[in-house]
Tab-separated table of C-alpha atoms and ligand atoms in Angstrom:
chain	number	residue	atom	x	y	z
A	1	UNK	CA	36.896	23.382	23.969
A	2	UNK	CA	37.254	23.290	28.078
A	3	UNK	CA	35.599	20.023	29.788
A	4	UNK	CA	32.410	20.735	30.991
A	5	UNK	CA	29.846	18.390	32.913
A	6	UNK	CA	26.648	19.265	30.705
A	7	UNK	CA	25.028	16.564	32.531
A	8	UNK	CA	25.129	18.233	35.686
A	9	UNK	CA	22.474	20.936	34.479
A	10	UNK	CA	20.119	18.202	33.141
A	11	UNK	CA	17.187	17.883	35.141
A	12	UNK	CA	17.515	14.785	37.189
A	13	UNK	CA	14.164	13.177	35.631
A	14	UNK	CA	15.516	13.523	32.587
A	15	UNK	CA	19.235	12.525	33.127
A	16	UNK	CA	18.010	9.048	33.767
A	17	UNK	CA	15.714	8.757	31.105
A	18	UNK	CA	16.083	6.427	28.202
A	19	UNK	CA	15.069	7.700	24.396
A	20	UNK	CA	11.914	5.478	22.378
A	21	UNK	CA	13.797	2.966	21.076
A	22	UNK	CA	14.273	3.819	17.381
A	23	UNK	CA	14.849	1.169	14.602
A	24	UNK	CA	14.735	3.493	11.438
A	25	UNK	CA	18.457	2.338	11.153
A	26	UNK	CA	18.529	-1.340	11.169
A	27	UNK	CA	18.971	-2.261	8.215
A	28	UNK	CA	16.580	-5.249	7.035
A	29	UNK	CA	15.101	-6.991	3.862
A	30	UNK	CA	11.374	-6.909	5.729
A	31	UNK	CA	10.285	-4.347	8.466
A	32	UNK	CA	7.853	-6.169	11.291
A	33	UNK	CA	8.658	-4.053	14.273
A	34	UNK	CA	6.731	-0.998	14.401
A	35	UNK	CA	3.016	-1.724	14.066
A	36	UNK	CA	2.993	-0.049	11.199
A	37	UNK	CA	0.641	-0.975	8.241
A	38	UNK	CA	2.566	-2.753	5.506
A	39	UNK	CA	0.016	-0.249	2.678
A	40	UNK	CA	1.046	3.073	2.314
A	41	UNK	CA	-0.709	5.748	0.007
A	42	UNK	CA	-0.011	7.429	-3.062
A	43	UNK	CA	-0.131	11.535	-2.757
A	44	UNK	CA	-1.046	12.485	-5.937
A	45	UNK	CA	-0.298	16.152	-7.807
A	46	UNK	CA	-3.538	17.952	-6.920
A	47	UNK	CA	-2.718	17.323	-3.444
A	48	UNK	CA	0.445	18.468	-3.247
A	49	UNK	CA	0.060	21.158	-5.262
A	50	UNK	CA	-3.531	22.482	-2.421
A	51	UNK	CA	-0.438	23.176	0.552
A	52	UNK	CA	0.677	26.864	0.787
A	53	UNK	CA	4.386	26.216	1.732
A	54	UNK	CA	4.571	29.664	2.985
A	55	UNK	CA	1.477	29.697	5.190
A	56	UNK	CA	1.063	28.492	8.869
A	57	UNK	CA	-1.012	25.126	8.356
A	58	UNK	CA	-4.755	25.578	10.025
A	59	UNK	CA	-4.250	25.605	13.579
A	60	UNK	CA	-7.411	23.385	14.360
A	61	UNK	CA	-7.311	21.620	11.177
A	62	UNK	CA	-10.850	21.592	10.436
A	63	UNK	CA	-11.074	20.262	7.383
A	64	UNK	CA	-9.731	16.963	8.587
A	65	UNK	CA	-11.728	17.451	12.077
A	66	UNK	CA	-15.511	17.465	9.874
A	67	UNK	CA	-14.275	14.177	8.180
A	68	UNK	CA	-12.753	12.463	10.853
A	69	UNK	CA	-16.455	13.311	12.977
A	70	UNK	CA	-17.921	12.256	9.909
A	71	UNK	CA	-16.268	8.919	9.490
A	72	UNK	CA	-16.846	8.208	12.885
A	73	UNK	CA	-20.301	9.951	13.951
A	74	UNK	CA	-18.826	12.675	16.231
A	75	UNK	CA	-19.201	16.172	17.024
A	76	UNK	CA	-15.768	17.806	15.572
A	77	UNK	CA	-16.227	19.852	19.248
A	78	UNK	CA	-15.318	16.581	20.736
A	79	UNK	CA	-11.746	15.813	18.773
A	80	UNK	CA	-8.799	17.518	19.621
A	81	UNK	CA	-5.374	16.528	17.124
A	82	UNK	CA	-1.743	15.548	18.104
A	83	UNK	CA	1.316	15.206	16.401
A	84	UNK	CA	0.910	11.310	16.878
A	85	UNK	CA	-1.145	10.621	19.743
A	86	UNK	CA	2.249	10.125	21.743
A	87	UNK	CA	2.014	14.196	21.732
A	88	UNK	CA	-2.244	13.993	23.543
A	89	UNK	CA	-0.404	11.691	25.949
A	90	UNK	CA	2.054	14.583	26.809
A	91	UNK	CA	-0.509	17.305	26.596
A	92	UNK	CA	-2.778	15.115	28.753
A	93	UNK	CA	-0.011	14.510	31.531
A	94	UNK	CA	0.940	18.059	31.959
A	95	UNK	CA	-2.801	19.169	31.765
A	96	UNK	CA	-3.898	16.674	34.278
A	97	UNK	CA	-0.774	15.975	36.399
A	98	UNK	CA	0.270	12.912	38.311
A	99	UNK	CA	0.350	10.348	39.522
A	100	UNK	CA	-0.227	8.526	36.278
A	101	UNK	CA	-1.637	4.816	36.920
A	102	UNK	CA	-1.074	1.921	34.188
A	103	UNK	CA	-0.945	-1.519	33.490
A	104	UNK	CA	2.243	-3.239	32.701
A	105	UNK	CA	3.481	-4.293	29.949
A	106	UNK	CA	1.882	-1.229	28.231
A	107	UNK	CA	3.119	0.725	25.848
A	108	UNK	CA	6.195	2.564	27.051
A	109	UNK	CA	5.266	6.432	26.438
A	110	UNK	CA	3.217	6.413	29.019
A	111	UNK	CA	6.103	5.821	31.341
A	112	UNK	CA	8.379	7.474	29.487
A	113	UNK	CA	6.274	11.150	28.891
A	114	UNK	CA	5.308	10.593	33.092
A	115	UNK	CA	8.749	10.398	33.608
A	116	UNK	CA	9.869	13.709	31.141
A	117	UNK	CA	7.452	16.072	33.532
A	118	UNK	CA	8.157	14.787	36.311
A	119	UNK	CA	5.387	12.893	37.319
A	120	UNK	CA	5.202	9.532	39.817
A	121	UNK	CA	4.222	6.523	38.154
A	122	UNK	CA	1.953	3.938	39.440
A	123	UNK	CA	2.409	0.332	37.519
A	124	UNK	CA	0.089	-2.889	38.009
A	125	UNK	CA	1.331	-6.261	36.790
A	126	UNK	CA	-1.845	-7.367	34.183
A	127	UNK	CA	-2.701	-10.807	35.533
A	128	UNK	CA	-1.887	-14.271	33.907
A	129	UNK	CA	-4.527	-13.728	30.786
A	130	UNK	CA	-2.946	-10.512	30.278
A	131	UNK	CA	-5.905	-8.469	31.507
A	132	UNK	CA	-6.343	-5.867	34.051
A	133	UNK	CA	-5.782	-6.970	37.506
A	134	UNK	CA	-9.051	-5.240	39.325
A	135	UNK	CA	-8.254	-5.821	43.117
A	136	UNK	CA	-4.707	-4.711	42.703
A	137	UNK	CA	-6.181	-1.425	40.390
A	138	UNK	CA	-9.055	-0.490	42.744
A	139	UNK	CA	-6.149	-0.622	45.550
A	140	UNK	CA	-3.828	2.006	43.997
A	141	UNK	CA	-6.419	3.848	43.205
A	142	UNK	CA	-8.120	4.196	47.001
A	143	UNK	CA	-4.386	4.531	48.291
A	144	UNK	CA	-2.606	6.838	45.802
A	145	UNK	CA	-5.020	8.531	44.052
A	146	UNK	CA	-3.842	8.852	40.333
A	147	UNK	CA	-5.501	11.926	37.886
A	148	UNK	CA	-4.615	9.794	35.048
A	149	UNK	CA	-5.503	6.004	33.958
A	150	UNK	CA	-3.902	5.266	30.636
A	151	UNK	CA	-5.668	1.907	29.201
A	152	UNK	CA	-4.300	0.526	26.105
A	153	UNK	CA	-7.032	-1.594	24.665
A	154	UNK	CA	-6.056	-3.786	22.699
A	155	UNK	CA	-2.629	-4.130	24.733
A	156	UNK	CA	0.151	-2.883	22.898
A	157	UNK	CA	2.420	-5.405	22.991
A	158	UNK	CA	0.369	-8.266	24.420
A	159	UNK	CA	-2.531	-7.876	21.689
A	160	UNK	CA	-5.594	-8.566	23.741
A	161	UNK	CA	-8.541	-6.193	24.738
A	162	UNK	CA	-8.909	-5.637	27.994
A	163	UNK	CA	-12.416	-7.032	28.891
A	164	UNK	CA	-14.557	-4.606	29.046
A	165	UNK	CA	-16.697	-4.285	32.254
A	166	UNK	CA	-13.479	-4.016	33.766
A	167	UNK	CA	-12.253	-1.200	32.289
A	168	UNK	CA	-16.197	0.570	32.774
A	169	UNK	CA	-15.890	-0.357	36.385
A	170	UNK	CA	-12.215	1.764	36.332
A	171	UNK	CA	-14.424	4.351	34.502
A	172	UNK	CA	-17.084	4.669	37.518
A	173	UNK	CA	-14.908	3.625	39.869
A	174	UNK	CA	-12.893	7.065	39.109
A	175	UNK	CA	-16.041	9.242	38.563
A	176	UNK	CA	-16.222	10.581	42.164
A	177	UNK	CA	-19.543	9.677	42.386
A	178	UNK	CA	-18.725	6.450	43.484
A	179	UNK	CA	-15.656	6.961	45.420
A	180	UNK	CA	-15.599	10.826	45.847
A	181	UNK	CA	-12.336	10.035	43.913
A	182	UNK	CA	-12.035	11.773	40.129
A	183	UNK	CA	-9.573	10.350	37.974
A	184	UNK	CA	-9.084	10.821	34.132
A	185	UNK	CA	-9.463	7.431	32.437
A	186	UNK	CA	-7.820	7.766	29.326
A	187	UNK	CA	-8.483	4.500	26.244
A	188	UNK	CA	-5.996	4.189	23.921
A	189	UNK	CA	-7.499	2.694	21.004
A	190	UNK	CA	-4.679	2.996	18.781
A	191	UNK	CA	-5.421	-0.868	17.392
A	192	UNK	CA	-9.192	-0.277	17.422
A	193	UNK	CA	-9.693	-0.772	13.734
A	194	UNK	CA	-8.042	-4.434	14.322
A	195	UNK	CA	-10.296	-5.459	17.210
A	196	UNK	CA	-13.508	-7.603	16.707
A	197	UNK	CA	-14.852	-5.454	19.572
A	198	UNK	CA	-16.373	-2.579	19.278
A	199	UNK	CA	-14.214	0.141	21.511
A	200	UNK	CA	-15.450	2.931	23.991
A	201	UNK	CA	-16.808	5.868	21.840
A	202	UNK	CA	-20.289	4.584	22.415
A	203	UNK	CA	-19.522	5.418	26.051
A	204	UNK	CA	-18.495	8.582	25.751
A	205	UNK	CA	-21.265	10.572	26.503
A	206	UNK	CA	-22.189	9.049	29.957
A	207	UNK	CA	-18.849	9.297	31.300
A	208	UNK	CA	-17.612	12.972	31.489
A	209	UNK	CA	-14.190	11.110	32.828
A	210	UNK	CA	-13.466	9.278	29.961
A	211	UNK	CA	-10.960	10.068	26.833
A	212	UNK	CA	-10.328	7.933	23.599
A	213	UNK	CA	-6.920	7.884	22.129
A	214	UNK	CA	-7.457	7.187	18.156
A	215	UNK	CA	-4.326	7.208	15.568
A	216	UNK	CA	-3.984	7.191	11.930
A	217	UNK	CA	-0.536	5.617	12.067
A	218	UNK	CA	-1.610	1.795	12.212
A	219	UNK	CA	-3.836	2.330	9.310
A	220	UNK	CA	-1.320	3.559	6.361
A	221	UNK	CA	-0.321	7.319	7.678
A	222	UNK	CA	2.419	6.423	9.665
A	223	UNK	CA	4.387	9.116	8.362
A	224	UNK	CA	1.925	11.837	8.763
A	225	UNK	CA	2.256	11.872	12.701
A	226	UNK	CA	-1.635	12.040	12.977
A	227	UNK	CA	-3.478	11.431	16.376
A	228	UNK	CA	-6.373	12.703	17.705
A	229	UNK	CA	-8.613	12.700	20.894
A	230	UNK	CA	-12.117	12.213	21.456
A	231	UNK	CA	-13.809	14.052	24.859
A	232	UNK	CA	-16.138	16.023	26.375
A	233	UNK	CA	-15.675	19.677	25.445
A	234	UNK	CA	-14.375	21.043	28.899
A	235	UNK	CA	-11.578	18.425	28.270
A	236	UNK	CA	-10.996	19.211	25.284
A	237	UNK	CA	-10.585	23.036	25.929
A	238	UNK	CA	-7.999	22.519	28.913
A	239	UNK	CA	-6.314	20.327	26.963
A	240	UNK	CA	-6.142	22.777	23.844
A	241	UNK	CA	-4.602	25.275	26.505
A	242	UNK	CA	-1.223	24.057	26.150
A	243	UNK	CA	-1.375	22.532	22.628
A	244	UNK	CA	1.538	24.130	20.592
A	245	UNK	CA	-0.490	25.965	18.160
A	246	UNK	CA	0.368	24.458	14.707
A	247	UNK	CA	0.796	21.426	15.594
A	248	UNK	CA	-0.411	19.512	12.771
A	249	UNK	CA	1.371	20.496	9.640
A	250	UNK	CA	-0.200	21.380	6.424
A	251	UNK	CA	0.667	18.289	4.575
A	252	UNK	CA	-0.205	16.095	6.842
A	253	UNK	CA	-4.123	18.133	7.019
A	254	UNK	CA	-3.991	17.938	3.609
A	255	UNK	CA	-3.092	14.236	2.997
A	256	UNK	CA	-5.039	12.973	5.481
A	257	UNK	CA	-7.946	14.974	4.644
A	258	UNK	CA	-7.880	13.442	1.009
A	259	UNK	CA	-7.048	10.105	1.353
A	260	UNK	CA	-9.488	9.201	4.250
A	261	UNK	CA	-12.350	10.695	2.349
A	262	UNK	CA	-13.001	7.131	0.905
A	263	UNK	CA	-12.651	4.645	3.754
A	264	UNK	CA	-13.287	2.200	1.690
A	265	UNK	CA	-9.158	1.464	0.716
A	266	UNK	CA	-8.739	1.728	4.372
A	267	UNK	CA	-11.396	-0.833	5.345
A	268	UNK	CA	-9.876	-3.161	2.713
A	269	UNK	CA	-6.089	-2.844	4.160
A	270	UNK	CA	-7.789	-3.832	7.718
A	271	UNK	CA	-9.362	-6.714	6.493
A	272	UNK	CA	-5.994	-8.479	4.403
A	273	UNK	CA	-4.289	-7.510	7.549
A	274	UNK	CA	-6.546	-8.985	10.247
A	275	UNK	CA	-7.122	-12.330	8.195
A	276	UNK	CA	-3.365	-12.543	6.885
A	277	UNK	CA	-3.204	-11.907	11.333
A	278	UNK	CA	-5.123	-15.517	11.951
A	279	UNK	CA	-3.069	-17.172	9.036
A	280	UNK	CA	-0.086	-16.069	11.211
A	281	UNK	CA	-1.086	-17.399	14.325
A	282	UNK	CA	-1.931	-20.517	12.683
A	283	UNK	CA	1.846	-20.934	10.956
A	284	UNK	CA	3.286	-20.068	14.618
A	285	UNK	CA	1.399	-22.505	16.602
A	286	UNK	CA	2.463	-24.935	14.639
A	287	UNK	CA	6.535	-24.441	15.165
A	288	UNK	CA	7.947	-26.496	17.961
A	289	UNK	CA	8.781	-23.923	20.899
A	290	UNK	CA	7.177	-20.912	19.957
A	291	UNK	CA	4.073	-19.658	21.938
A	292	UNK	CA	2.382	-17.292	19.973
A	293	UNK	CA	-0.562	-14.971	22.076
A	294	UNK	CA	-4.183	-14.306	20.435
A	295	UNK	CA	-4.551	-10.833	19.133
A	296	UNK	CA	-6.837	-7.656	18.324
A	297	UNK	CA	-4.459	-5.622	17.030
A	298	UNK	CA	-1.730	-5.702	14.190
A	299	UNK	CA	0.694	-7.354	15.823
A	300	UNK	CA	1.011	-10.357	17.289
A	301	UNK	CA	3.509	-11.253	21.101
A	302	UNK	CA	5.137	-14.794	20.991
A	303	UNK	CA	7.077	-16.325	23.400
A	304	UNK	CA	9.697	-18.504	22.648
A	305	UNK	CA	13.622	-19.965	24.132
A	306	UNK	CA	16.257	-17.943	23.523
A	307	UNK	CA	14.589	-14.870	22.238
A	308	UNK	CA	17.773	-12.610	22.262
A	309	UNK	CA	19.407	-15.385	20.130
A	310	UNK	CA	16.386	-15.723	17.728
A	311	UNK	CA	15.726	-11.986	17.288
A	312	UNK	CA	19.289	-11.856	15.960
A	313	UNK	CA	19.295	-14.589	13.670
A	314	UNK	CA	15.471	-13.406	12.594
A	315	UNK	CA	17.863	-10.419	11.710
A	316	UNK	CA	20.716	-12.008	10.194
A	317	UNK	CA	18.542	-13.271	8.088
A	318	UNK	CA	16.929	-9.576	6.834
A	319	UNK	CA	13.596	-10.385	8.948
A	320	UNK	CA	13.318	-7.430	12.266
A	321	UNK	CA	10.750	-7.863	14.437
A	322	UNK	CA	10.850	-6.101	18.173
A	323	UNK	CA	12.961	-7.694	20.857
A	324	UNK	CA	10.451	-7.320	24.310
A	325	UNK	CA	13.524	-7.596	26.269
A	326	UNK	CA	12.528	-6.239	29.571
A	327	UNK	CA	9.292	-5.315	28.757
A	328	UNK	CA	7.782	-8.981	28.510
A	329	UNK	CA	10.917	-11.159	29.112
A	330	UNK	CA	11.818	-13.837	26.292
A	331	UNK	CA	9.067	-12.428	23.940
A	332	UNK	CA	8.726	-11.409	20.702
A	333	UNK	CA	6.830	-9.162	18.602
A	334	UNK	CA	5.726	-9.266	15.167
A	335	UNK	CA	3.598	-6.731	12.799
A	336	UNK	CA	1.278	-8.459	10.608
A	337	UNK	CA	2.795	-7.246	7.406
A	338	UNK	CA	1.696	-8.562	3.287
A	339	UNK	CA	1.265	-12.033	3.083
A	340	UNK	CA	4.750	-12.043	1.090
A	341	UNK	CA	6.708	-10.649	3.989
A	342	UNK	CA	4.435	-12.690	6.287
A	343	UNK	CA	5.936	-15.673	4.223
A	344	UNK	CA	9.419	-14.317	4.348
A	345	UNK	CA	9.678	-14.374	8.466
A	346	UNK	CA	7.755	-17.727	8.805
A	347	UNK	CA	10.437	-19.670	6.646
A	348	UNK	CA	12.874	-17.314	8.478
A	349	UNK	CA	11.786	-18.270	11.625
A	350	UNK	CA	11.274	-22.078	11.228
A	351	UNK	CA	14.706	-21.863	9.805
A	352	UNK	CA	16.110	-20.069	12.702
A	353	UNK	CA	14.411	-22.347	15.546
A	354	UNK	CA	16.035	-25.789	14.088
B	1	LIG	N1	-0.672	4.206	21.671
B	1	LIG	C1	-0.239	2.956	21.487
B	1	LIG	C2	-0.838	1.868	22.303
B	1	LIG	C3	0.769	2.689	20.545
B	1	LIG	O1	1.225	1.441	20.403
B	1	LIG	C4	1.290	3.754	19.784
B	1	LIG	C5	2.347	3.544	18.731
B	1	LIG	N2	3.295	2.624	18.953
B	1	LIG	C6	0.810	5.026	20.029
B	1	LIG	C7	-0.181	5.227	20.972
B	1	LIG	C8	1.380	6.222	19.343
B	1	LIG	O2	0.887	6.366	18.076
B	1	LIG	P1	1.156	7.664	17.207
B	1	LIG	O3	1.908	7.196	16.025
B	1	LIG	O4	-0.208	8.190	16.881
B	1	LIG	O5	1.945	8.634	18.034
């Protein structure tokens, strides 16, 4: 085959880009780096046996639209699915263009997606609590005028909520009415269900500028790449302009649909998780030189000496959790898994930091 430069017809945004970092190979005896949900779900025959293999799956998946809006007192109008919410975050940069503003550390799709289309980035350091820095945010967004504001609250991977009134002043900050200057603030509420607060749909219909991100990956569906957006209709329409049109397959509508029926499984997962969360936090405060960080979400960020060194000994011992390496310098992160794997990586870690 002759020699040639395939790099040279690569645009150059994407020449430089770096892939999601992607674990599924590492092999390990317990699996804390995803924020995952340790509880998966059993598909049972009746199920399976409801998908037409040789049918196009419904493009606007209704049926799982009227029970998500059920579950969660919406108008299905207002909810818009994604392939994973990581695919609204790419509809909803090449809908609404850059420059795309964000805290950092955030989670990295927003960078990376900006990035893909082409789009200028605008990051603010959160401040010292890990919470949105206002004066430097207000700043950017007089000077440089972003469309998009993507919020992660809570933080993935520093855990916390961003307090509230802070992101509502972003919200009417951006809402021209203020500042004659319209910008699309966009909530990520992947960890929602985690959080003791009570999230932003409540809001939703006073602020025409505002968009929830919501995901059924943290809560047991992983594996059925379900996300979905909540908005005002015009949003929602513009947005639905350049979804691919079967986006959601059919046995993903079709799980999903059945096995959030009964939230009640669901609710019960949150709750082991969230109290098996505290029980963690405990066990880490109380090893000599780790600095474990409150959270709201499945996960908790801990800081501690030597991180490269302990994330591969953590390993060595069958125990991967996510190295932050230059996302949040000498940190790492853990997902709240069963309180036997919980177990597993405390002993692993106490061993590991003698
Ligand atoms: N938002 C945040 C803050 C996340 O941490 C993640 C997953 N890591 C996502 C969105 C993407 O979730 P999904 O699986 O729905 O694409």
């Amino acid at each position: 085959m002759k020699r040639i430069d395939i790099k040279k017809l690569i645009k150059p945004n994407i020449r430089n880009l770096r892939a999601y970092y992607n674990a599924k190979e590492i092999p390990c005896r317990v699996k804390l780096d995803a924020n995952e949900s340790p509880y998966g779900f059993e598909i049972n025959d009746k199920i399976l046996k409801s998908i037409k293999t040789n049918r196009y799956p419904d493009p606007e998946a209704k049926n799982l639209k009227k029970i998500i809006a059920k579950n969660l007192r919406l108008n299905p109008e207002n909810i818009l699915f994604g392939n994973g919410s990581d695919e609204l975050i790419y509809y909803l940069i090449t809908v609404f263009d850059g420059p795309v503003l964000y805290p950092v550390p955030t989670f990295s799709m927003y960078g990376i997606i900006s990035q893909a289309l082409g789009e200028k980035t605008i990051e603010i350091p959160l401040d010292n609590d890990f919470d949105l820095n206002m004066e430097k945010i207000l700043t950017a967004i007089k000077k440089q005028k972003p469309k998009l504001i993507f919020l992660s609250s809570p933080n993935n991977p520093t855990g916390n909520c961003f307090s509230a009134d802070r992101i509502l002043k972003i919200v009417e900050f951006t809402s021209s009415l203020v500042t004659c200057h319209l910008s699309l603030v966009v909530v990520d509420e992947a960890y929602q269900p985690f959080s003791s607060e009570k999230g932003f749909l409540p809001m939703l219909s006073d602020y025409k500028n505002l968009v929830i991100l919501r995901t059924l990956s943290k809560i047991g569906f992983a594996g059925l790449r379900v996300g979905f957006m909540i908005a005002d209709r015009e949003i929602i329409n513009e947005v639905n302009k350049v979804r691919l049109p079967f986006n959601l397959n059919s046995l993903s509508q079709a799980v999903a649909a059945a096995l959030i029926k009964n939230p009640n499984t669901i609710k019960l997962h949150i709750g082991l998780i969230t109290s098996e969360r505290e029980r963690l936090l405990n066990e880490l405060w109380k090893i000599r030189g780790i600095k474990p960080y409150p959270s709201e979400a499945n996960f908790i960020l801990f800081k501690v000496k030597n991180s490269d060194k302990i994330y591969y000994r953590l390993l060595k011992k069958g125990v991967l959790v996510r190295n932050m390496k230059g996302v949040v310098n000498g940190c790492l992160r853990v997902t709240v898994g069963t309180k036997k794997e919980n177990n597993i990586f405390i002993k692993a870690l106490k061993e590991v930091m003698k």
